[in-house]
Amino acid sequence: MTLKLDRLDCRILEELQRDASQSQRALSDRVGLSQNACWRRLKALEAAGVIRNHTVVLDRDRLGAGLVVFVMIRTRHHSAQWLDTFRKHVSTIEDVVDFFRIGGEYDYLLKIVTRDMASYDLCYKRLISKVELETVTSHFAMEAIEEQRPIPLSPA
């Protein structure tokens, strides 16, 4: 179910995507609301599940996790039981930061962030250790041109 957002809800969400650490006072000033009105809207957006959590964007290179790998997976198995096993297995691999079931030539897409090729090789070996996969294709990112961009919003 899609939630209908008005112009002020969109402004609040845009500001939070830009900087979720700003104070409630700064946020309310930026969107043109009183602190109480802004707080009520924030609580309503959280209650509706629009805001799931507040996070920090880290610099991978400074943390020694500069290798980004997009892994495309194809399988012959499409049962609910297999998917549940696969989902649980992939979710135990910490280097997998994004995990999607997709349409098209492949069935799954994983984004893996790790230190280096040796670390990726360990991750790959762990990935293929518990479930049968038909094809695993890795694409190595050379440069992040745009990453973790804000979700574009428009009032309903």
PDB file of N, CA, C and O in Angstrom, residues 49-85:
ATOM      1  N   GLY A  49       5.714   3.264   8.751  1.00  0.00           N
ATOM      2  CA  GLY A  49       6.776   2.441   8.181  1.00  0.00           C
ATOM      3  C   GLY A  49       7.541   3.116   7.055  1.00  0.00           C
ATOM      4  O   GLY A  49       8.380   2.474   6.420  1.00  0.00           O
ATOM      5  N   VAL A  50       7.267   4.389   6.806  1.00  0.00           N
ATOM      6  CA  VAL A  50       7.994   5.109   5.759  1.00  0.00           C
ATOM      7  C   VAL A  50       9.444   5.312   6.189  1.00  0.00           C
ATOM      8  O   VAL A  50      10.364   5.124   5.403  1.00  0.00           O
ATOM      9  N   ILE A  51       9.645   5.686   7.439  1.00  0.00           N
ATOM     10  CA  ILE A  51      10.991   5.800   8.004  1.00  0.00           C
ATOM     11  C   ILE A  51      11.244   4.517   8.781  1.00  0.00           C
ATOM     12  O   ILE A  51      10.607   4.262   9.793  1.00  0.00           O
ATOM     13  N   ARG A  52      12.176   3.704   8.289  1.00  0.00           N
ATOM     14  CA  ARG A  52      12.468   2.427   8.933  1.00  0.00           C
ATOM     15  C   ARG A  52      13.558   2.539   9.983  1.00  0.00           C
ATOM     16  O   ARG A  52      13.540   1.843  10.985  1.00  0.00           O
ATOM     17  N   ASN A  53      14.565   3.370   9.713  1.00  0.00           N
ATOM     18  CA  ASN A  53      15.642   3.569  10.679  1.00  0.00           C
ATOM     19  C   ASN A  53      16.462   4.782  10.271  1.00  0.00           C
ATOM     20  O   ASN A  53      16.224   5.370   9.224  1.00  0.00           O
ATOM     21  N   HIS A  54      17.405   5.143  11.106  1.00  0.00           N
ATOM     22  CA  HIS A  54      18.310   6.258  10.841  1.00  0.00           C
ATOM     23  C   HIS A  54      19.715   5.670  10.758  1.00  0.00           C
ATOM     24  O   HIS A  54      20.139   4.972  11.675  1.00  0.00           O
ATOM     25  N   THR A  55      20.418   5.956   9.660  1.00  0.00           N
ATOM     26  CA  THR A  55      21.726   5.350   9.462  1.00  0.00           C
ATOM     27  C   THR A  55      22.779   6.411   9.164  1.00  0.00           C
ATOM     28  O   THR A  55      22.471   7.577   8.964  1.00  0.00           O
ATOM     29  N   VAL A  56      24.008   5.954   9.071  1.00  0.00           N
ATOM     30  CA  VAL A  56      25.149   6.791   8.739  1.00  0.00           C
ATOM     31  C   VAL A  56      25.794   6.209   7.484  1.00  0.00           C
ATOM     32  O   VAL A  56      25.901   4.992   7.343  1.00  0.00           O
ATOM     33  N   VAL A  57      26.211   7.061   6.584  1.00  0.00           N
ATOM     34  CA  VAL A  57      26.930   6.619   5.391  1.00  0.00           C
ATOM     35  C   VAL A  57      28.422   6.669   5.712  1.00  0.00           C
ATOM     36  O   VAL A  57      28.947   7.713   6.102  1.00  0.00           O
ATOM     37  N   LEU A  58      29.085   5.541   5.572  1.00  0.00           N
ATOM     38  CA  LEU A  58      30.498   5.428   5.905  1.00  0.00           C
ATOM     39  C   LEU A  58      31.354   5.510   4.646  1.00  0.00           C
ATOM     40  O   LEU A  58      30.912   5.139   3.561  1.00  0.00           O
ATOM     41  N   ASP A  59      32.589   5.930   4.799  1.00  0.00           N
ATOM     42  CA  ASP A  59      33.548   5.974   3.706  1.00  0.00           C
ATOM     43  C   ASP A  59      34.250   4.620   3.640  1.00  0.00           C
ATOM     44  O   ASP A  59      35.088   4.310   4.495  1.00  0.00           O
ATOM     45  N   ARG A  60      33.896   3.826   2.649  1.00  0.00           N
ATOM     46  CA  ARG A  60      34.447   2.468   2.523  1.00  0.00           C
ATOM     47  C   ARG A  60      35.967   2.467   2.454  1.00  0.00           C
ATOM     48  O   ARG A  60      36.630   1.646   3.094  1.00  0.00           O
ATOM     49  N   ASP A  61      36.531   3.363   1.639  1.00  0.00           N
ATOM     50  CA  ASP A  61      37.980   3.375   1.451  1.00  0.00           C
ATOM     51  C   ASP A  61      38.721   3.653   2.754  1.00  0.00           C
ATOM     52  O   ASP A  61      39.717   3.000   3.054  1.00  0.00           O
ATOM     53  N   ARG A  62      38.231   4.601   3.531  1.00  0.00           N
ATOM     54  CA  ARG A  62      38.891   4.931   4.800  1.00  0.00           C
ATOM     55  C   ARG A  62      38.794   3.789   5.798  1.00  0.00           C
ATOM     56  O   ARG A  62      39.593   3.695   6.723  1.00  0.00           O
ATOM     57  N   LEU A  63      37.810   2.922   5.617  1.00  0.00           N
ATOM     58  CA  LEU A  63      37.629   1.787   6.520  1.00  0.00           C
ATOM     59  C   LEU A  63      38.273   0.511   5.990  1.00  0.00           C
ATOM     60  O   LEU A  63      38.163  -0.547   6.601  1.00  0.00           O
ATOM     61  N   GLY A  64      38.923   0.611   4.826  1.00  0.00           N
ATOM     62  CA  GLY A  64      39.583  -0.560   4.263  1.00  0.00           C
ATOM     63  C   GLY A  64      38.624  -1.549   3.643  1.00  0.00           C
ATOM     64  O   GLY A  64      38.894  -2.746   3.602  1.00  0.00           O
ATOM     65  N   ALA A  65      37.491  -1.058   3.163  1.00  0.00           N
ATOM     66  CA  ALA A  65      36.501  -1.929   2.513  1.00  0.00           C
ATOM     67  C   ALA A  65      36.179  -1.358   1.137  1.00  0.00           C
ATOM     68  O   ALA A  65      35.032  -1.076   0.818  1.00  0.00           O
ATOM     69  N   GLY A  66      37.206  -1.187   0.321  1.00  0.00           N
ATOM     70  CA  GLY A  66      37.068  -0.483  -0.950  1.00  0.00           C
ATOM     71  C   GLY A  66      36.643  -1.318  -2.134  1.00  0.00           C
ATOM     72  O   GLY A  66      36.405  -0.769  -3.202  1.00  0.00           O
ATOM     73  N   LEU A  67      36.545  -2.633  -1.984  1.00  0.00           N
ATOM     74  CA  LEU A  67      36.151  -3.468  -3.122  1.00  0.00           C
ATOM     75  C   LEU A  67      34.642  -3.680  -3.112  1.00  0.00           C
ATOM     76  O   LEU A  67      34.077  -4.180  -2.132  1.00  0.00           O
ATOM     77  N   VAL A  68      33.996  -3.288  -4.209  1.00  0.00           N
ATOM     78  CA  VAL A  68      32.550  -3.488  -4.376  1.00  0.00           C
ATOM     79  C   VAL A  68      32.351  -4.467  -5.520  1.00  0.00           C
ATOM     80  O   VAL A  68      32.887  -4.276  -6.617  1.00  0.00           O
ATOM     81  N   VAL A  69      31.568  -5.500  -5.252  1.00  0.00           N
ATOM     82  CA  VAL A  69      31.314  -6.537  -6.249  1.00  0.00           C
ATOM     83  C   VAL A  69      29.807  -6.730  -6.378  1.00  0.00           C
ATOM     84  O   VAL A  69      29.108  -6.876  -5.378  1.00  0.00           O
ATOM     85  N   PHE A  70      29.320  -6.708  -7.618  1.00  0.00           N
ATOM     86  CA  PHE A  70      27.928  -7.023  -7.895  1.00  0.00           C
ATOM     87  C   PHE A  70      27.898  -8.450  -8.394  1.00  0.00           C
ATOM     88  O   PHE A  70      28.549  -8.784  -9.381  1.00  0.00           O
ATOM     89  N   VAL A  71      27.162  -9.296  -7.701  1.00  0.00           N
ATOM     90  CA  VAL A  71      27.124 -10.719  -8.011  1.00  0.00           C
ATOM     91  C   VAL A  71      25.744 -11.065  -8.555  1.00  0.00           C
ATOM     92  O   VAL A  71      24.729 -10.830  -7.899  1.00  0.00           O
ATOM     93  N   MET A  72      25.742 -11.607  -9.765  1.00  0.00           N
ATOM     94  CA  MET A  72      24.514 -12.045 -10.425  1.00  0.00           C
ATOM     95  C   MET A  72      24.424 -13.558 -10.263  1.00  0.00           C
ATOM     96  O   MET A  72      25.393 -14.269 -10.545  1.00  0.00           O
ATOM     97  N   ILE A  73      23.267 -14.038  -9.819  1.00  0.00           N
ATOM     98  CA  ILE A  73      23.091 -15.469  -9.542  1.00  0.00           C
ATOM     99  C   ILE A  73      21.899 -16.003 -10.312  1.00  0.00           C
ATOM    100  O   ILE A  73      20.830 -15.395 -10.344  1.00  0.00           O
ATOM    101  N   ARG A  74      22.107 -17.162 -10.926  1.00  0.00           N
ATOM    102  CA  ARG A  74      21.031 -17.885 -11.590  1.00  0.00           C
ATOM    103  C   ARG A  74      20.927 -19.251 -10.917  1.00  0.00           C
ATOM    104  O   ARG A  74      21.935 -19.860 -10.567  1.00  0.00           O
ATOM    105  N   THR A  75      19.682 -19.694 -10.720  1.00  0.00           N
ATOM    106  CA  THR A  75      19.451 -21.001 -10.102  1.00  0.00           C
ATOM    107  C   THR A  75      18.395 -21.772 -10.884  1.00  0.00           C
ATOM    108  O   THR A  75      17.604 -21.189 -11.615  1.00  0.00           O
ATOM    109  N   ARG A  76      18.413 -23.080 -10.706  1.00  0.00           N
ATOM    110  CA  ARG A  76      17.354 -23.925 -11.290  1.00  0.00           C
ATOM    111  C   ARG A  76      16.236 -24.146 -10.286  1.00  0.00           C
ATOM    112  O   ARG A  76      15.208 -24.702 -10.618  1.00  0.00           O
ATOM    113  N   HIS A  77      16.446 -23.717  -9.064  1.00  0.00           N
ATOM    114  CA  HIS A  77      15.506 -23.972  -7.980  1.00  0.00           C
ATOM    115  C   HIS A  77      14.650 -22.736  -7.730  1.00  0.00           C
ATOM    116  O   HIS A  77      15.182 -21.648  -7.540  1.00  0.00           O
ATOM    117  N   HIS A  78      13.342 -22.933  -7.680  1.00  0.00           N
ATOM    118  CA  HIS A  78      12.448 -21.796  -7.483  1.00  0.00           C
ATOM    119  C   HIS A  78      11.349 -22.092  -6.465  1.00  0.00           C
ATOM    120  O   HIS A  78      10.330 -21.417  -6.448  1.00  0.00           O
ATOM    121  N   SER A  79      11.579 -23.078  -5.619  1.00  0.00           N
ATOM    122  CA  SER A  79      10.577 -23.400  -4.604  1.00  0.00           C
ATOM    123  C   SER A  79      10.695 -22.430  -3.426  1.00  0.00           C
ATOM    124  O   SER A  79      11.754 -21.830  -3.185  1.00  0.00           O
ATOM    125  N   ALA A  80       9.626 -22.308  -2.687  1.00  0.00           N
ATOM    126  CA  ALA A  80       9.620 -21.454  -1.501  1.00  0.00           C
ATOM    127  C   ALA A  80      10.628 -21.959  -0.470  1.00  0.00           C
ATOM    128  O   ALA A  80      11.300 -21.157   0.188  1.00  0.00           O
ATOM    129  N   GLN A  81      10.742 -23.266  -0.352  1.00  0.00           N
ATOM    130  CA  GLN A  81      11.683 -23.841   0.619  1.00  0.00           C
ATOM    131  C   GLN A  81      13.123 -23.502   0.239  1.00  0.00           C
ATOM    132  O   GLN A  81      13.920 -23.116   1.084  1.00  0.00           O
ATOM    133  N   TRP A  82      13.470 -23.654  -1.052  1.00  0.00           N
ATOM    134  CA  TRP A  82      14.820 -23.320  -1.493  1.00  0.00           C
ATOM    135  C   TRP A  82      15.107 -21.842  -1.255  1.00  0.00           C
ATOM    136  O   TRP A  82      16.168 -21.473  -0.744  1.00  0.00           O
ATOM    137  N   LEU A  83      14.147 -20.978  -1.607  1.00  0.00           N
ATOM    138  CA  LEU A  83      14.336 -19.535  -1.424  1.00  0.00           C
ATOM    139  C   LEU A  83      14.548 -19.198   0.045  1.00  0.00           C
ATOM    140  O   LEU A  83      15.423 -18.401   0.382  1.00  0.00           O
ATOM    141  N   ASP A  84      13.789 -19.826   0.924  1.00  0.00           N
ATOM    142  CA  ASP A  84      13.944 -19.575   2.350  1.00  0.00           C
ATOM    143  C   ASP A  84      15.342 -19.976   2.823  1.00  0.00           C
ATOM    144  O   ASP A  84      15.994 -19.229   3.552  1.00  0.00           O
ATOM    145  N   THR A  85      15.816 -21.134   2.387  1.00  0.00           N
ATOM    146  CA  THR A  85      17.163 -21.598   2.740  1.00  0.00           C
ATOM    147  C   THR A  85      18.218 -20.651   2.186  1.00  0.00           C
ATOM    148  O   THR A  85      19.162 -20.256   2.894  1.00  0.00           O
TER     149      THR A  85
END
